[in-house]
Amino acid sequence: MTVLKTSVLVLDCADPEPLARFYAELLGAGAGPAIGDGDGELILVTGGTGVVLLGIRRDANHLPPSWPAPEDSQQTHLRILVAAEDLDEAEREAVSLGARPLAAEDDGTRLDDRTTLRRFSDPAGHAFVLAAVREDPAAHGADG
């Protein structure tokens, strides 16, 4: 019998409350109170149905990733799926909340790829993309 499990991507940062609010607003979700998880303070960002979308953990020694510096790898990023016709509006929303656009040429991507993908760093420096999909993004579930 398989033990029931789930997983969540956890982003480390020096100050988790503002970053949790950033992602909660960007994803139309809620940010719970900080909890101790045995590995520091953790805030869970949850969707309307209670599904955990993301975790934000306090790390007092956190240094922001240096990507898209050419000599560094991206390591990991959050991919947020959005309907293709809403991509421009999603970009405006992300920037208004504090996201920093990353120029496509920073990572060698062709500029015409902006029609389906927009790259950003969140207020703590983590990479994320807004990716256009043809179908309803909710149909993709939590694998985004």
PDB file of C-alpha atoms in Angstrom:
ATOM      1  CA  MET A   1       0.000   0.000   0.000  1.00  0.00           C
ATOM      2  CA  THR A   2       1.305   3.431  -0.918  1.00  0.00           C
ATOM      3  CA  VAL A   3       1.369   6.025   1.837  1.00  0.00           C
ATOM      4  CA  LEU A   4      -0.629   9.128   0.874  1.00  0.00           C
ATOM      5  CA  LYS A   5       1.766  11.983   0.113  1.00  0.00           C
ATOM      6  CA  THR A   6       1.885  15.381  -1.495  1.00  0.00           C
ATOM      7  CA  SER A   7       4.681  17.762  -2.338  1.00  0.00           C
ATOM      8  CA  VAL A   8       5.181  21.485  -2.459  1.00  0.00           C
ATOM      9  CA  LEU A   9       7.873  23.719  -3.891  1.00  0.00           C
ATOM     10  CA  VAL A  10       9.380  25.777  -1.057  1.00  0.00           C
ATOM     11  CA  LEU A  11      11.211  29.032  -1.735  1.00  0.00           C
ATOM     12  CA  ASP A  12      13.710  30.273   0.841  1.00  0.00           C
ATOM     13  CA  CYS A  13      14.053  33.982   1.579  1.00  0.00           C
ATOM     14  CA  ALA A  14      15.082  36.304   4.398  1.00  0.00           C
ATOM     15  CA  ASP A  15      11.574  37.709   4.974  1.00  0.00           C
ATOM     16  CA  PRO A  16       8.791  35.234   4.087  1.00  0.00           C
ATOM     17  CA  GLU A  17       5.710  37.343   4.869  1.00  0.00           C
ATOM     18  CA  PRO A  18       6.004  39.831   1.968  1.00  0.00           C
ATOM     19  CA  LEU A  19       7.012  37.107  -0.487  1.00  0.00           C
ATOM     20  CA  ALA A  20       4.049  34.934   0.586  1.00  0.00           C
ATOM     21  CA  ARG A  21       1.727  37.928   0.073  1.00  0.00           C
ATOM     22  CA  PHE A  22       3.273  38.543  -3.374  1.00  0.00           C
ATOM     23  CA  TYR A  23       2.547  34.978  -4.529  1.00  0.00           C
ATOM     24  CA  ALA A  24      -0.864  34.855  -2.835  1.00  0.00           C
ATOM     25  CA  GLU A  25      -1.943  37.987  -4.709  1.00  0.00           C
ATOM     26  CA  LEU A  26      -0.347  36.868  -7.982  1.00  0.00           C
ATOM     27  CA  LEU A  27      -2.038  33.449  -7.820  1.00  0.00           C
ATOM     28  CA  GLY A  28      -5.371  34.620  -6.386  1.00  0.00           C
ATOM     29  CA  ALA A  29      -4.689  32.543  -3.296  1.00  0.00           C
ATOM     30  CA  GLY A  30      -4.292  32.973   0.434  1.00  0.00           C
ATOM     31  CA  ALA A  31      -1.217  32.958   2.639  1.00  0.00           C
ATOM     32  CA  GLY A  32      -1.563  31.151   5.938  1.00  0.00           C
ATOM     33  CA  PRO A  33       0.059  32.095   9.197  1.00  0.00           C
ATOM     34  CA  ALA A  34       3.700  31.148   9.714  1.00  0.00           C
ATOM     35  CA  ILE A  35       4.199  27.680  11.155  1.00  0.00           C
ATOM     36  CA  GLY A  36       7.274  25.968  12.532  1.00  0.00           C
ATOM     37  CA  ASP A  37       8.148  22.989  10.357  1.00  0.00           C
ATOM     38  CA  GLY A  38      11.263  21.766  12.156  1.00  0.00           C
ATOM     39  CA  ASP A  39      13.372  23.499   9.528  1.00  0.00           C
ATOM     40  CA  GLY A  40      12.472  27.109  10.257  1.00  0.00           C
ATOM     41  CA  GLU A  41       9.404  29.236   9.795  1.00  0.00           C
ATOM     42  CA  LEU A  42       7.173  28.299   6.850  1.00  0.00           C
ATOM     43  CA  ILE A  43       4.179  30.055   5.276  1.00  0.00           C
ATOM     44  CA  LEU A  44       1.951  28.033   2.947  1.00  0.00           C
ATOM     45  CA  VAL A  45       0.237  29.693  -0.015  1.00  0.00           C
ATOM     46  CA  THR A  46      -3.049  27.880  -0.645  1.00  0.00           C
ATOM     47  CA  GLY A  47      -5.622  28.015  -3.424  1.00  0.00           C
ATOM     48  CA  GLY A  48      -9.348  28.496  -2.943  1.00  0.00           C
ATOM     49  CA  THR A  49      -9.952  24.762  -2.570  1.00  0.00           C
ATOM     50  CA  GLY A  50      -7.305  24.474   0.139  1.00  0.00           C
ATOM     51  CA  VAL A  51      -4.691  22.950  -2.154  1.00  0.00           C
ATOM     52  CA  VAL A  52      -1.188  24.039  -1.160  1.00  0.00           C
ATOM     53  CA  LEU A  53       0.408  25.834  -4.108  1.00  0.00           C
ATOM     54  CA  LEU A  54       3.717  26.967  -2.663  1.00  0.00           C
ATOM     55  CA  GLY A  55       5.676  27.254   0.564  1.00  0.00           C
ATOM     56  CA  ILE A  56       7.794  30.222   1.630  1.00  0.00           C
ATOM     57  CA  ARG A  57      10.461  29.535   4.292  1.00  0.00           C
ATOM     58  CA  ARG A  58      12.538  31.942   6.369  1.00  0.00           C
ATOM     59  CA  ASP A  59      16.284  31.583   5.904  1.00  0.00           C
ATOM     60  CA  ALA A  60      18.133  34.433   7.592  1.00  0.00           C
ATOM     61  CA  ASN A  61      21.249  33.670   5.512  1.00  0.00           C
ATOM     62  CA  HIS A  62      19.437  33.527   2.160  1.00  0.00           C
ATOM     63  CA  LEU A  63      21.187  35.028  -0.849  1.00  0.00           C
ATOM     64  CA  PRO A  64      19.072  35.645  -3.965  1.00  0.00           C
ATOM     65  CA  PRO A  65      19.821  33.448  -6.975  1.00  0.00           C
ATOM     66  CA  SER A  66      22.193  35.058  -9.478  1.00  0.00           C
ATOM     67  CA  TRP A  67      20.354  33.728 -12.572  1.00  0.00           C
ATOM     68  CA  PRO A  68      20.097  34.926 -15.362  1.00  0.00           C
ATOM     69  CA  ALA A  69      23.830  35.597 -15.150  1.00  0.00           C
ATOM     70  CA  PRO A  70      25.234  33.625 -18.107  1.00  0.00           C
ATOM     71  CA  GLU A  71      27.648  31.632 -15.943  1.00  0.00           C
ATOM     72  CA  ASP A  72      24.915  30.374 -13.585  1.00  0.00           C
ATOM     73  CA  SER A  73      22.166  27.836 -14.121  1.00  0.00           C
ATOM     74  CA  GLN A  74      18.545  28.634 -13.416  1.00  0.00           C
ATOM     75  CA  GLN A  75      18.387  25.612 -11.045  1.00  0.00           C
ATOM     76  CA  THR A  76      14.637  25.811 -10.525  1.00  0.00           C
ATOM     77  CA  HIS A  77      11.776  28.110 -11.369  1.00  0.00           C
ATOM     78  CA  LEU A  78       8.063  28.384 -10.840  1.00  0.00           C
ATOM     79  CA  ARG A  79       5.974  28.110 -14.030  1.00  0.00           C
ATOM     80  CA  ILE A  80       2.615  29.868 -13.726  1.00  0.00           C
ATOM     81  CA  LEU A  81       0.158  28.850 -16.447  1.00  0.00           C
ATOM     82  CA  VAL A  82      -2.133  31.507 -17.887  1.00  0.00           C
ATOM     83  CA  ALA A  83      -4.564  31.605 -20.807  1.00  0.00           C
ATOM     84  CA  ALA A  84      -2.766  32.919 -23.898  1.00  0.00           C
ATOM     85  CA  GLU A  85      -5.186  35.831 -24.307  1.00  0.00           C
ATOM     86  CA  ASP A  86      -4.500  36.926 -20.687  1.00  0.00           C
ATOM     87  CA  LEU A  87      -0.691  36.893 -20.858  1.00  0.00           C
ATOM     88  CA  ASP A  88      -0.264  40.674 -21.205  1.00  0.00           C
ATOM     89  CA  GLU A  89      -2.632  41.346 -18.301  1.00  0.00           C
ATOM     90  CA  ALA A  90      -0.894  38.713 -16.145  1.00  0.00           C
ATOM     91  CA  GLU A  91       2.426  40.420 -16.867  1.00  0.00           C
ATOM     92  CA  ARG A  92       1.056  43.831 -15.825  1.00  0.00           C
ATOM     93  CA  GLU A  93      -0.329  42.292 -12.636  1.00  0.00           C
ATOM     94  CA  ALA A  94       2.979  40.572 -11.749  1.00  0.00           C
ATOM     95  CA  VAL A  95       4.965  43.777 -12.264  1.00  0.00           C
ATOM     96  CA  SER A  96       2.470  45.840 -10.248  1.00  0.00           C
ATOM     97  CA  LEU A  97       2.960  43.398  -7.354  1.00  0.00           C
ATOM     98  CA  GLY A  98       6.747  43.775  -7.443  1.00  0.00           C
ATOM     99  CA  ALA A  99       8.009  41.246 -10.009  1.00  0.00           C
ATOM    100  CA  ARG A 100      11.057  42.295 -12.018  1.00  0.00           C
ATOM    101  CA  PRO A 101      10.928  41.416 -15.735  1.00  0.00           C
ATOM    102  CA  LEU A 102      13.983  39.603 -17.033  1.00  0.00           C
ATOM    103  CA  ALA A 103      14.903  40.405 -20.612  1.00  0.00           C
ATOM    104  CA  ALA A 104      14.824  37.396 -22.892  1.00  0.00           C
ATOM    105  CA  GLU A 105      18.331  38.111 -24.112  1.00  0.00           C
ATOM    106  CA  ASP A 106      19.607  37.672 -20.515  1.00  0.00           C
ATOM    107  CA  ASP A 107      19.302  33.909 -20.926  1.00  0.00           C
ATOM    108  CA  GLY A 108      19.748  33.554 -24.667  1.00  0.00           C
ATOM    109  CA  THR A 109      16.035  33.168 -25.453  1.00  0.00           C
ATOM    110  CA  ARG A 110      14.789  34.711 -28.694  1.00  0.00           C
ATOM    111  CA  LEU A 111      12.752  37.868 -28.219  1.00  0.00           C
ATOM    112  CA  ASP A 112       9.857  36.489 -30.297  1.00  0.00           C
ATOM    113  CA  ASP A 113       9.344  33.805 -27.611  1.00  0.00           C
ATOM    114  CA  ARG A 114       7.667  36.528 -25.492  1.00  0.00           C
ATOM    115  CA  THR A 115       4.430  35.598 -27.238  1.00  0.00           C
ATOM    116  CA  THR A 116       4.191  32.438 -25.108  1.00  0.00           C
ATOM    117  CA  LEU A 117       6.578  32.967 -22.187  1.00  0.00           C
ATOM    118  CA  ARG A 118       7.521  35.892 -19.933  1.00  0.00           C
ATOM    119  CA  ARG A 119      10.416  35.635 -17.442  1.00  0.00           C
ATOM    120  CA  PHE A 120      10.577  37.415 -14.082  1.00  0.00           C
ATOM    121  CA  SER A 121      12.219  37.403 -10.712  1.00  0.00           C
ATOM    122  CA  ASP A 122      10.038  37.728  -7.634  1.00  0.00           C
ATOM    123  CA  PRO A 123      10.796  40.395  -4.989  1.00  0.00           C
ATOM    124  CA  ALA A 124      13.329  38.031  -3.335  1.00  0.00           C
ATOM    125  CA  GLY A 125      15.086  37.180  -6.640  1.00  0.00           C
ATOM    126  CA  HIS A 126      13.596  33.727  -7.432  1.00  0.00           C
ATOM    127  CA  ALA A 127      12.923  33.004 -11.103  1.00  0.00           C
ATOM    128  CA  PHE A 128       9.399  32.420 -12.364  1.00  0.00           C
ATOM    129  CA  VAL A 129       7.701  32.486 -15.733  1.00  0.00           C
ATOM    130  CA  LEU A 130       4.228  33.233 -16.960  1.00  0.00           C
ATOM    131  CA  ALA A 131       3.556  30.634 -19.638  1.00  0.00           C
ATOM    132  CA  ALA A 132       0.677  30.902 -22.090  1.00  0.00           C
ATOM    133  CA  VAL A 133      -1.478  27.822 -22.606  1.00  0.00           C
ATOM    134  CA  ARG A 134      -4.240  27.351 -25.140  1.00  0.00           C
ATOM    135  CA  GLU A 135      -6.620  25.569 -22.755  1.00  0.00           C
ATOM    136  CA  ASP A 136      -7.972  26.616 -19.367  1.00  0.00           C
ATOM    137  CA  PRO A 137      -4.903  26.827 -17.036  1.00  0.00           C
ATOM    138  CA  ALA A 138      -6.944  25.289 -14.204  1.00  0.00           C
ATOM    139  CA  ALA A 139      -7.237  22.101 -16.263  1.00  0.00           C
ATOM    140  CA  HIS A 140      -3.513  21.545 -15.726  1.00  0.00           C
ATOM    141  CA  GLY A 141      -4.005  21.124 -11.963  1.00  0.00           C
ATOM    142  CA  ALA A 142      -1.082  21.527  -9.581  1.00  0.00           C
ATOM    143  CA  ASP A 143       1.592  20.458 -12.071  1.00  0.00           C
ATOM    144  CA  GLY A 144       2.202  24.057 -13.230  1.00  0.00           C
TER     145      GLY A 144
END
